């Protein structure tokens, strides 16, 4: 791919989980060099030594920019989990400090604004921010079911209600996920994240507060309207399936082409073992 | 009050908490006799011996109707907390069994439908269902602040956003409450209830996942659109204030005239001790 080579190497800022290395491998496999920037406090445990890499603290925007420019990177991708850092983990360098005011201003508006503020800072300095799915479309959930189990008609009703709810709540920059069972919204995700929400459903089941029978109910995830998918995309992985099993649900529905799947083989194996369905829905409509 | 006497005694079906006895006292204090029906598994611990009373299981609709008719009651009020009973706590009598199919059908649509189905059954049998606030308006939150603390301008912004969110989510028969801090929705209530949601916010704070400083953020509660206030009204009490303190929030905002307050003196004392504001907002708008 000569076009890719003309674009120069790709800088990948790496949060936690397996996705950053998966993206690096897909991109490198296509012949485009990558330079990784694993973030302290998030990316520990990854095998970054296979690639050129530089560890950075969240606030070391200057260090990142120096290394990225020296390597000839103009394109930047951010990928992986990033719990909002405690102020002690930020370690801002001089460039980072000059950004603090704007970043704090962005934080008031929720995660979307925080991340897009940081993105704007990089773009003003001449970088181009891409979504991980643009450089490695292999990580996206396709349309249709990923594992053997299929959603029932009842599940499809729950999926439709969940998508309607997420659509209605979308202007509020709140969570991207709900649990629906028997046409009843059991849980809505906000700051606790999807895993936290699934744990709550498991606890509600254990205390008998959920009427819907074991093995019914669906986790529905969708991007927020206007969400900048370059920073924050709905994602699922093997851990999501574990949460579904603990919560006693029937399956997972996400928006095809707008959802990232981490470790797809392990996810499908776990789903098949637990007889959980995993479905990519076409653009907000039930397939 | 001769009108009240013409209406005959009032049947009060009593769930948990202090509200059923408070309502009974307000109604009896106005000269109208009351007959209480405390529910096993919910109302234990109340001092019902001061009034004529008959303990019932949730499913003993026949027993309830016999005693209520024998006492000359046509008007019925349901008040107090009622966690969805486990099937073993229902103890249906014959009349209860005939209602089971319709009640189960109602359950699929969420709490609203469950309660309104039970209400329709009583009304078809000649009873008249009233809201507790109709017979004892003293239990409603009035407009304005209840305790000494006042919401700041920042709090008022959070309240407005919370009411907007609840309005948008209202068609889905989901929770009636959110926590908003710094114009960011931190938590949305569904099946876990308000206390469960406040515990979650406390845990998120403890783990450093909430940016908003301690002592900021608001619990906002509002009735669902079209909610039948005779069965299920947003309510607050001293325990809500305890939850607010644990969650590190600034205060509580509810809709004046559509929210019940349990033990108002204890609530105000607890709020003043913790410097928490408690405000009744006029009809969905920030006062």
Coordinates of C-alpha atoms in Angstrom, one line a residue:
Chain A
X1 CA 0.0 0.0 0.0
X2 CA 2.1 2.9 -1.2
X3 CA -0.6 5.4 -0.1
X4 CA -0.2 4.3 3.5
X5 CA 3.6 4.8 3.3
X6 CA 3.2 8.3 2.0
X7 CA 1.1 9.0 5.1
X8 CA 4.0 8.2 7.3
X9 CA 4.0 6.2 10.5
X10 CA 0.9 6.2 12.7
X11 CA 1.1 7.3 16.3
X12 CA -1.1 5.2 18.6
X13 CA -1.9 6.5 22.1
X14 CA -2.6 3.3 24.1
X15 CA -5.1 3.0 26.9
X16 CA -5.8 -0.3 28.7
X17 CA -6.9 -3.6 27.3
X18 CA -6.0 -5.7 24.3
X19 CA -7.3 -3.3 21.6
X20 CA -4.2 -1.0 21.3
X21 CA -1.9 -3.9 20.3
X22 CA -4.6 -5.4 18.1
X23 CA -4.9 -2.1 16.2
X24 CA -1.1 -1.8 16.0
X25 CA -0.9 -5.3 14.5
X26 CA -3.6 -4.7 11.9
X27 CA -2.0 -1.4 10.8
X28 CA 1.6 -2.8 10.8
X29 CA 0.3 -5.9 9.0
X30 CA -0.8 -3.6 6.2
X31 CA 2.8 -2.2 6.0
X32 CA 2.3 1.1 7.8
X33 CA 4.8 1.7 10.6
X34 CA 3.4 2.4 14.0
X35 CA 4.8 4.3 17.1
X36 CA 3.0 3.4 20.3
X37 CA 2.5 5.7 23.3
X38 CA 1.3 3.5 26.2
X39 CA -0.2 5.6 29.0
X40 CA 1.1 5.0 32.6
X41 CA -1.7 3.8 34.9
X42 CA -3.8 2.4 32.0
X43 CA -1.7 0.4 29.5
X44 CA 0.5 -1.6 32.0
X45 CA 0.7 -5.3 31.1
X46 CA 0.7 -4.9 27.3
X47 CA 3.6 -6.3 25.2
X48 CA 4.6 -3.1 23.6
X49 CA 8.3 -4.1 23.1
X50 CA 7.4 -5.6 19.7
X51 CA 6.9 -2.0 18.5
X52 CA 8.7 1.4 18.8
X53 CA 7.1 2.8 21.9
X54 CA 7.4 5.6 24.5
X55 CA 5.6 5.5 27.8
X56 CA 3.8 8.7 28.7
X57 CA 1.7 10.1 31.5
X58 CA -1.7 11.5 30.5
X59 CA -0.5 15.1 30.9
X60 CA 2.7 14.7 28.9
X61 CA 1.4 16.2 25.7
X62 CA 4.7 17.9 25.0
X63 CA 6.6 14.6 25.3
X64 CA 4.1 12.9 23.1
X65 CA 4.3 15.6 20.5
X66 CA 8.2 15.6 20.4
X67 CA 8.4 11.9 20.0
X68 CA 5.6 11.7 17.4
X69 CA 7.1 14.6 15.3
X70 CA 10.6 13.1 15.5
X71 CA 9.2 9.8 14.2
X72 CA 7.5 11.6 11.3
X73 CA 3.9 10.9 12.6
X74 CA 1.1 13.2 11.5
X75 CA -1.8 10.8 12.1
X76 CA -2.7 10.0 15.7
X77 CA -5.1 7.4 17.0
X78 CA -6.3 7.0 20.6
X79 CA -7.5 3.6 21.6
X80 CA -8.1 1.6 24.8
X81 CA -9.7 2.0 28.1
X82 CA -8.9 5.1 30.1
X83 CA -10.5 5.6 33.5
X84 CA -10.6 9.3 34.3
X85 CA -7.2 9.8 35.8
X86 CA -6.8 11.1 39.4
X87 CA -5.1 14.4 39.4
X88 CA -1.9 12.8 40.8
X89 CA -1.6 10.5 37.7
X90 CA -1.7 13.4 35.1
X91 CA 2.0 14.5 35.4
X92 CA 1.6 17.4 33.1
X93 CA 4.7 18.7 31.3
X94 CA 4.9 22.3 30.2
X95 CA 2.8 21.8 27.1
X96 CA 0.4 19.8 29.2
X97 CA 0.1 22.6 31.7
X98 CA -0.8 25.1 29.0
X99 CA -3.6 22.8 28.1
X100 CA -4.9 22.3 31.6
X101 CA -7.3 25.2 31.6
X102 CA -8.9 24.2 28.4
X103 CA -9.0 20.6 29.4
X104 CA -10.7 21.4 32.7
X105 CA -13.2 23.5 30.9
X106 CA -13.9 20.5 28.6
X107 CA -14.3 18.2 31.6
X108 CA -17.4 20.0 32.8
X109 CA -19.3 18.8 29.9
X110 CA -18.8 15.1 30.4
X111 CA -16.4 12.5 28.8
X112 CA -17.2 13.5 25.2
X113 CA -16.1 17.1 25.8
X114 CA -13.0 16.1 27.7
X115 CA -11.8 13.9 24.9
X116 CA -12.7 16.2 22.1
X117 CA -11.0 19.1 23.9
X118 CA -7.8 17.1 24.0
X119 CA -8.3 16.2 20.4
X120 CA -8.7 19.9 19.4
X121 CA -5.4 20.7 21.1
X122 CA -3.6 18.1 19.1
X123 CA -5.2 19.2 15.8
X124 CA -4.3 22.8 16.5
X125 CA -0.7 21.7 16.8
X126 CA -0.8 20.1 13.3
X127 CA -1.7 16.5 14.1
X128 CA -4.6 14.7 12.4
X129 CA -6.8 12.6 14.7
X130 CA -8.2 9.4 13.3
X131 CA -10.6 6.8 14.7
X132 CA -9.0 3.4 15.4
X133 CA -11.8 2.0 13.2
X134 CA -10.6 4.1 10.3
X135 CA -7.1 2.6 10.3
X136 CA -8.2 -0.9 11.5
X137 CA -11.8 -1.6 10.4
X138 CA -11.2 -5.2 11.5
X139 CA -12.0 -4.2 15.0
X140 CA -15.6 -3.3 14.2
X141 CA -18.7 -5.4 15.0
X142 CA -20.2 -6.5 11.7
X143 CA -23.9 -6.8 11.0
X144 CA -25.6 -10.0 12.1
X145 CA -24.8 -12.5 14.9
X146 CA -21.2 -13.2 16.0
X147 CA -21.9 -16.4 18.0
X148 CA -24.2 -19.3 17.5
X149 CA -27.2 -18.2 19.6
X150 CA -29.9 -16.0 18.0
X151 CA -32.1 -13.4 19.6
X152 CA -35.7 -14.5 20.1
X153 CA -38.7 -12.3 19.1
X154 CA -38.9 -11.3 22.8
X155 CA -35.2 -10.3 22.7
X156 CA -35.8 -8.3 19.6
X157 CA -38.5 -6.4 21.4
X158 CA -36.1 -5.6 24.2
X159 CA -33.4 -4.5 21.7
X160 CA -35.8 -2.1 20.0
X161 CA -36.9 -0.6 23.3
X162 CA -33.2 -0.3 24.4
X163 CA -32.3 1.5 21.2
X164 CA -35.3 3.8 21.6
X165 CA -34.2 4.7 25.1
X166 CA -30.6 5.3 24.2
X167 CA -31.8 7.5 21.4
X168 CA -34.0 9.6 23.7
X169 CA -31.2 9.9 26.3
X170 CA -28.5 10.6 23.7
X171 CA -28.5 14.5 23.9
X172 CA -27.4 14.2 27.6
X173 CA -23.9 12.8 27.1
X174 CA -24.7 10.1 29.6
X175 CA -24.0 6.4 29.2
X176 CA -24.2 4.4 26.0
X177 CA -25.8 1.3 27.4
X178 CA -29.0 -0.1 29.0
X179 CA -30.3 -3.4 30.2
X180 CA -33.8 -4.2 29.1
X181 CA -35.8 -7.4 30.0
X182 CA -39.4 -8.1 29.2
X183 CA -39.8 -4.5 27.8
X184 CA -38.7 -3.0 31.0
X185 CA -35.6 -0.9 31.4
X186 CA -33.8 -2.5 34.4
X187 CA -30.6 -0.4 34.4
X188 CA -29.1 2.7 32.7
X189 CA -25.4 3.2 32.4
X190 CA -23.9 6.5 33.4
X191 CA -20.5 7.1 35.2
X192 CA -20.3 3.5 36.5
X193 CA -19.6 2.0 33.0
X194 CA -21.0 -1.1 31.4
X195 CA -19.3 -3.6 33.7
X196 CA -20.5 -1.7 36.8
X197 CA -24.0 -1.7 35.4
X198 CA -24.0 -5.5 34.7
X199 CA -22.8 -6.1 38.2
X200 CA -25.7 -4.1 39.5
X201 CA -28.2 -6.2 37.4
X202 CA -26.5 -9.4 38.9
X203 CA -27.0 -8.0 42.4
X204 CA -30.7 -7.1 41.7
X205 CA -31.3 -10.6 40.4
X206 CA -29.6 -12.1 43.5
X207 CA -31.9 -10.1 45.8
X208 CA -35.0 -11.1 43.8
X209 CA -35.8 -7.6 42.5
X210 CA -35.9 -8.6 38.9
X211 CA -39.0 -10.4 37.6
X212 CA -37.7 -11.4 34.2
X213 CA -36.6 -15.1 34.2
X214 CA -33.0 -16.1 34.3
X215 CA -31.5 -16.1 30.8
X216 CA -33.8 -13.2 29.5
X217 CA -32.9 -9.6 29.0
X218 CA -30.5 -7.8 26.7
X219 CA -27.6 -5.5 27.1
X220 CA -28.0 -2.8 24.4
X221 CA -25.2 -0.4 23.5
X222 CA -25.2 2.4 21.0
X223 CA -23.1 5.5 20.4
X224 CA -24.4 8.8 21.6
X225 CA -25.8 11.1 18.8
X226 CA -23.0 13.3 17.6
X227 CA -20.4 11.2 19.6
X228 CA -17.0 11.7 18.2
X229 CA -16.1 8.1 17.4
X230 CA -12.4 9.0 17.1
X231 CA -12.2 9.2 20.9
X232 CA -14.9 7.1 22.4
X233 CA -16.7 4.3 20.7
X234 CA -19.0 1.7 22.3
X235 CA -17.0 -1.5 22.8
X236 CA -17.5 -5.1 23.9
X237 CA -15.2 -7.9 24.7
X238 CA -14.9 -11.3 26.5
X239 CA -15.4 -9.4 29.8
X240 CA -18.7 -8.1 28.6
X241 CA -19.9 -11.7 28.0
X242 CA -18.8 -12.6 31.6
X243 CA -20.9 -9.7 32.9
X244 CA -23.9 -10.9 30.8
X245 CA -23.5 -14.4 32.4
X246 CA -23.4 -13.0 35.9
X247 CA -26.4 -10.8 35.2
X248 CA -28.4 -13.7 33.8
X249 CA -29.2 -12.1 30.5
X250 CA -29.8 -13.6 27.1
X251 CA -27.4 -11.5 25.0
X252 CA -25.8 -8.4 23.7
X253 CA -27.0 -6.0 20.9
X254 CA -24.7 -3.3 19.5
X255 CA -24.8 -1.0 16.5
X256 CA -22.9 -2.7 13.6
X257 CA -20.0 -0.6 12.3
X258 CA -20.1 1.8 15.3
X259 CA -18.9 -0.7 18.0
X260 CA -15.5 -2.1 18.7
X261 CA -15.0 -5.7 19.6
X262 CA -11.9 -6.6 21.6
X263 CA -10.5 -10.2 21.3
X264 CA -13.4 -11.4 19.0
X265 CA -12.3 -15.1 19.1
X266 CA -12.3 -15.2 22.8
X267 CA -15.6 -13.3 22.9
X268 CA -17.3 -15.8 20.5
X269 CA -15.9 -18.8 22.4
X270 CA -17.2 -17.4 25.7
X271 CA -20.6 -16.5 24.1
X272 CA -21.0 -20.0 22.6
X273 CA -20.1 -21.6 25.9
X274 CA -22.7 -19.6 27.7
X275 CA -25.3 -19.7 24.9
X276 CA -25.3 -15.9 24.8
X277 CA -26.2 -14.1 21.6
X278 CA -24.1 -11.2 20.3
X279 CA -25.7 -9.2 17.4
X280 CA -24.6 -6.2 15.4
X281 CA -27.7 -4.2 14.4
X282 CA -27.8 -2.1 11.2
X283 CA -27.6 1.5 12.0
X284 CA -29.9 1.8 15.0
X285 CA -32.6 -0.5 13.6
X286 CA -33.4 -4.1 14.6
X287 CA -32.1 -6.3 11.9
Chain B
X1 CA -66.4 17.8 58.5
X2 CA -69.7 16.2 57.6
X3 CA -68.6 15.6 54.0
X4 CA -65.9 13.3 55.2
X5 CA -68.2 11.4 57.4
X6 CA -70.7 10.9 54.5
X7 CA -67.8 9.3 52.5
X8 CA -67.5 6.6 55.1
X9 CA -64.3 5.2 56.6
X10 CA -61.1 5.2 54.5
X11 CA -59.3 1.9 53.8
X12 CA -55.5 2.4 53.8
X13 CA -53.4 -0.5 52.4
X14 CA -50.1 0.0 54.1
X15 CA -46.6 -0.7 52.7
X16 CA -43.4 -0.1 54.6
X17 CA -42.0 3.0 56.2
X18 CA -43.6 5.7 58.3
X19 CA -45.9 7.2 55.7
X20 CA -48.9 4.9 56.2
X21 CA -49.3 5.8 59.9
X22 CA -48.7 9.4 59.1
X23 CA -51.5 9.4 56.6
X24 CA -53.8 7.5 58.9
X25 CA -53.2 10.1 61.6
X26 CA -53.8 13.1 59.3
X27 CA -57.0 11.5 58.0
X28 CA -58.2 10.4 61.5
X29 CA -57.3 13.9 62.9
X30 CA -59.8 15.4 60.4
X31 CA -62.5 13.1 61.9
X32 CA -62.7 10.5 59.1
X33 CA -62.4 6.9 60.5
X34 CA -59.7 4.7 58.9
X35 CA -59.2 1.0 58.6
X36 CA -55.6 -0.1 58.0
X37 CA -54.5 -3.1 56.0
X38 CA -50.8 -3.6 56.7
X39 CA -49.1 -5.9 54.2
X40 CA -47.0 -8.9 55.5
X41 CA -43.4 -8.6 54.4
X42 CA -43.6 -4.8 54.0
X43 CA -45.3 -3.1 57.0
X44 CA -43.8 -5.0 59.9
X45 CA -42.7 -2.8 62.7
X46 CA -45.5 -0.2 62.4
X47 CA -47.7 0.6 65.4
X48 CA -51.0 -0.3 63.8
X49 CA -52.7 -1.3 67.1
X50 CA -53.9 2.4 67.5
X51 CA -56.3 1.8 64.6
X52 CA -58.7 -0.9 63.4
X53 CA -56.4 -3.0 61.2
X54 CA -56.2 -6.3 59.4
X55 CA -52.9 -7.8 58.2
X56 CA -53.0 -9.1 54.6
X57 CA -50.7 -10.8 52.2
X58 CA -50.2 -9.0 48.9
X59 CA -52.4 -11.6 47.1
X60 CA -55.3 -11.6 49.6
X61 CA -57.5 -9.3 47.5
X62 CA -60.6 -11.2 48.6
X63 CA -59.8 -10.9 52.3
X64 CA -59.1 -7.2 51.8
X65 CA -62.4 -6.6 50.0
X66 CA -64.4 -8.5 52.6
X67 CA -63.0 -6.5 55.6
X68 CA -63.2 -3.2 53.7
X69 CA -66.8 -3.8 52.7
X70 CA -67.8 -4.9 56.2
X71 CA -66.3 -1.7 57.6
X72 CA -68.2 0.4 55.0
X73 CA -65.1 1.6 53.2
X74 CA -65.5 2.6 49.5
X75 CA -62.4 4.8 49.3
X76 CA -59.1 3.0 49.3
X77 CA -55.6 4.4 49.5
X78 CA -52.3 2.6 48.9
X79 CA -49.3 4.1 50.6
X80 CA -45.8 3.0 51.7
X81 CA -42.8 1.1 50.2
X82 CA -43.5 -2.2 48.5
X83 CA -40.6 -4.1 47.1
X84 CA -41.8 -6.4 44.3
X85 CA -42.8 -9.4 46.3
X86 CA -41.3 -12.8 45.7
X87 CA -43.9 -15.2 44.4
X88 CA -43.8 -17.0 47.8
X89 CA -44.9 -13.9 49.6
X90 CA -48.0 -13.3 47.5
X91 CA -50.3 -15.9 49.2
X92 CA -53.2 -15.4 46.8
X93 CA -56.7 -16.2 48.0
X94 CA -59.5 -17.2 45.6
X95 CA -60.1 -13.6 44.5
X96 CA -56.4 -13.0 44.3
X97 CA -56.0 -16.0 42.0
X98 CA -58.6 -14.8 39.6
X99 CA -56.6 -11.6 39.3
X100 CA -53.2 -13.3 38.8
X101 CA -53.4 -13.5 35.0
X102 CA -54.2 -9.9 34.6
X103 CA -51.7 -8.8 37.2
X104 CA -48.9 -10.8 35.5
X105 CA -49.9 -9.2 32.2
X106 CA -49.5 -5.9 33.9
X107 CA -46.1 -6.7 35.3
X108 CA -44.5 -7.0 31.8
X109 CA -44.9 -3.2 31.4
X110 CA -43.0 -2.1 34.5
X111 CA -44.1 -1.0 37.9
X112 CA -46.6 1.6 36.7
X113 CA -48.6 -1.0 34.8
X114 CA -48.5 -3.6 37.7
X115 CA -49.9 -1.1 40.2
X116 CA -52.5 0.3 37.8
X117 CA -53.6 -3.2 36.9
X118 CA -54.2 -3.9 40.6
X119 CA -56.0 -0.6 40.9
X120 CA -58.3 -1.3 38.0
X121 CA -59.3 -4.6 39.6
X122 CA -60.3 -2.9 42.8
X123 CA -62.2 -0.2 40.8
X124 CA -64.1 -2.8 38.8
X125 CA -65.2 -4.3 42.2
X126 CA -66.8 -1.0 43.2
X127 CA -64.0 0.6 45.2
X128 CA -62.6 4.1 44.6
X129 CA -58.9 4.5 44.5
X130 CA -57.5 7.8 45.8
X131 CA -54.0 9.1 46.1
X132 CA -52.6 9.4 49.7
X133 CA -51.9 13.1 48.8
X134 CA -55.6 13.6 48.1
X135 CA -56.7 12.6 51.6
X136 CA -53.6 13.9 53.4
X137 CA -52.0 16.8 51.4
X138 CA -49.8 17.5 54.4
X139 CA -47.4 14.8 53.1
X140 CA -46.5 16.7 50.0
X141 CA -43.3 18.7 49.5
X142 CA -44.3 22.4 49.1
X143 CA -42.6 24.9 46.8
X144 CA -39.4 26.4 48.0
X145 CA -36.6 25.1 50.3
X146 CA -37.5 22.9 53.3
X147 CA -34.2 23.3 55.2
X148 CA -31.7 26.2 55.7
X149 CA -29.3 25.6 52.8
X150 CA -30.1 27.1 49.5
X151 CA -29.1 25.8 46.0
X152 CA -26.3 27.8 44.3
X153 CA -26.5 28.9 40.7
X154 CA -24.4 25.8 39.8
X155 CA -26.8 23.6 41.6
X156 CA -29.7 25.2 39.8
X157 CA -28.0 24.4 36.5
X158 CA -27.7 20.8 37.6
X159 CA -31.3 20.7 38.6
X160 CA -32.5 22.0 35.3
X161 CA -30.4 19.4 33.4
X162 CA -31.7 16.7 35.7
X163 CA -35.3 17.7 35.0
X164 CA -34.7 17.8 31.3
X165 CA -33.2 14.3 31.4
X166 CA -36.1 12.9 33.4
X167 CA -38.5 14.5 31.0
X168 CA -36.7 12.9 28.0
X169 CA -36.6 9.4 29.7
X170 CA -40.1 9.7 31.0
X171 CA -41.9 7.7 28.2
X172 CA -39.9 4.6 29.1
X173 CA -41.4 3.8 32.6
X174 CA -37.9 3.8 34.0
X175 CA -36.6 5.5 37.2
X176 CA -37.7 8.8 38.5
X177 CA -34.4 10.1 39.6
X178 CA -30.9 11.1 38.4
X179 CA -27.8 12.5 40.0
X180 CA -26.3 15.5 38.2
X181 CA -23.0 17.2 39.1
X182 CA -21.3 19.9 37.1
X183 CA -23.8 19.5 34.3
X184 CA -22.9 15.9 33.9
X185 CA -25.4 13.0 34.6
X186 CA -23.5 10.7 37.0
X187 CA -26.2 8.2 37.6
X188 CA -29.7 7.2 36.4
X189 CA -32.1 5.3 38.5
X190 CA -33.9 2.2 37.2
X191 CA -34.7 -1.0 39.0
X192 CA -32.2 -0.3 41.9
X193 CA -34.2 2.5 43.4
X194 CA -33.0 5.9 44.7
X195 CA -31.1 4.5 47.7
X196 CA -29.3 2.0 45.5
X197 CA -28.4 4.8 43.0
X198 CA -27.0 7.0 45.8
X199 CA -24.9 4.2 47.2
X200 CA -23.5 3.8 43.7
X201 CA -22.5 7.5 43.5
X202 CA -20.9 7.1 46.9
X203 CA -18.8 4.1 45.6
X204 CA -17.9 6.0 42.4
X205 CA -16.7 8.9 44.6
X206 CA -14.7 6.6 46.8
X207 CA -12.9 5.1 43.8
X208 CA -12.1 8.6 42.4
X209 CA -14.3 8.2 39.3
X210 CA -16.3 11.4 40.0
X211 CA -14.6 14.7 39.1
X212 CA -17.1 17.0 40.7
X213 CA -15.9 18.2 44.1
X214 CA -17.3 16.8 47.4
X215 CA -20.4 18.7 48.3
X216 CA -21.5 19.3 44.7
X217 CA -24.1 17.6 42.7
X218 CA -27.9 17.2 43.1
X219 CA -30.3 14.3 43.4
X220 CA -33.3 15.3 41.1
X221 CA -36.6 13.4 41.3
X222 CA -39.7 13.9 39.2
X223 CA -42.8 11.8 38.5
X224 CA -42.9 10.1 35.1
X225 CA -45.1 11.7 32.5
X226 CA -48.6 10.1 32.9
X227 CA -47.6 8.4 36.1
X228 CA -50.6 7.5 38.2
X229 CA -49.8 9.3 41.4
X230 CA -52.4 7.2 43.3
X231 CA -50.0 4.3 43.3
X232 CA -46.5 5.5 43.0
X233 CA -45.3 9.0 43.8
X234 CA -41.7 10.1 44.1
X235 CA -40.9 10.3 47.8
X236 CA -38.1 11.5 50.0
X237 CA -37.3 11.1 53.7
X238 CA -34.5 11.2 56.3
X239 CA -32.9 8.2 54.6
X240 CA -32.6 10.1 51.4
X241 CA -30.6 12.8 53.2
X242 CA -28.3 10.1 54.6
X243 CA -27.8 8.8 51.1
X244 CA -27.0 12.3 49.9
X245 CA -24.4 12.7 52.6
X246 CA -22.7 9.4 51.7
X247 CA -22.7 10.4 48.0
X248 CA -21.1 13.7 48.8
X249 CA -23.9 15.8 47.1
X250 CA -25.1 19.3 47.7
X251 CA -28.8 18.7 47.8
X252 CA -32.2 17.3 46.7
X253 CA -34.6 18.8 44.2
X254 CA -38.1 17.4 43.7
X255 CA -41.3 18.6 42.0
X256 CA -43.4 20.5 44.5
X257 CA -46.9 19.1 45.0
X258 CA -46.0 15.8 43.3
X259 CA -43.6 14.4 45.8
X260 CA -44.2 12.9 49.2
X261 CA -42.0 13.6 52.2
X262 CA -41.8 11.1 55.0
X263 CA -41.0 12.3 58.5
X264 CA -40.5 15.9 57.4
X265 CA -39.1 17.1 60.8
X266 CA -36.4 14.4 60.9
X267 CA -35.6 15.2 57.2
X268 CA -35.2 18.9 57.9
X269 CA -33.0 18.2 61.0
X270 CA -30.8 15.8 59.1
X271 CA -30.5 18.3 56.2
X272 CA -29.6 21.2 58.4
X273 CA -27.0 19.1 60.3
X274 CA -25.4 18.1 57.0
X275 CA -26.0 21.5 55.3
X276 CA -27.9 19.8 52.5
X277 CA -30.5 21.8 50.6
X278 CA -34.0 20.3 49.9
X279 CA -36.1 22.2 47.4
X280 CA -39.5 21.8 45.9
X281 CA -39.6 23.1 42.3
X282 CA -42.8 24.4 40.8
X283 CA -44.1 22.0 38.2
X284 CA -41.0 20.9 36.4
X285 CA -39.3 24.4 36.2
X286 CA -36.5 25.7 38.4
X287 CA -38.0 28.1 40.9

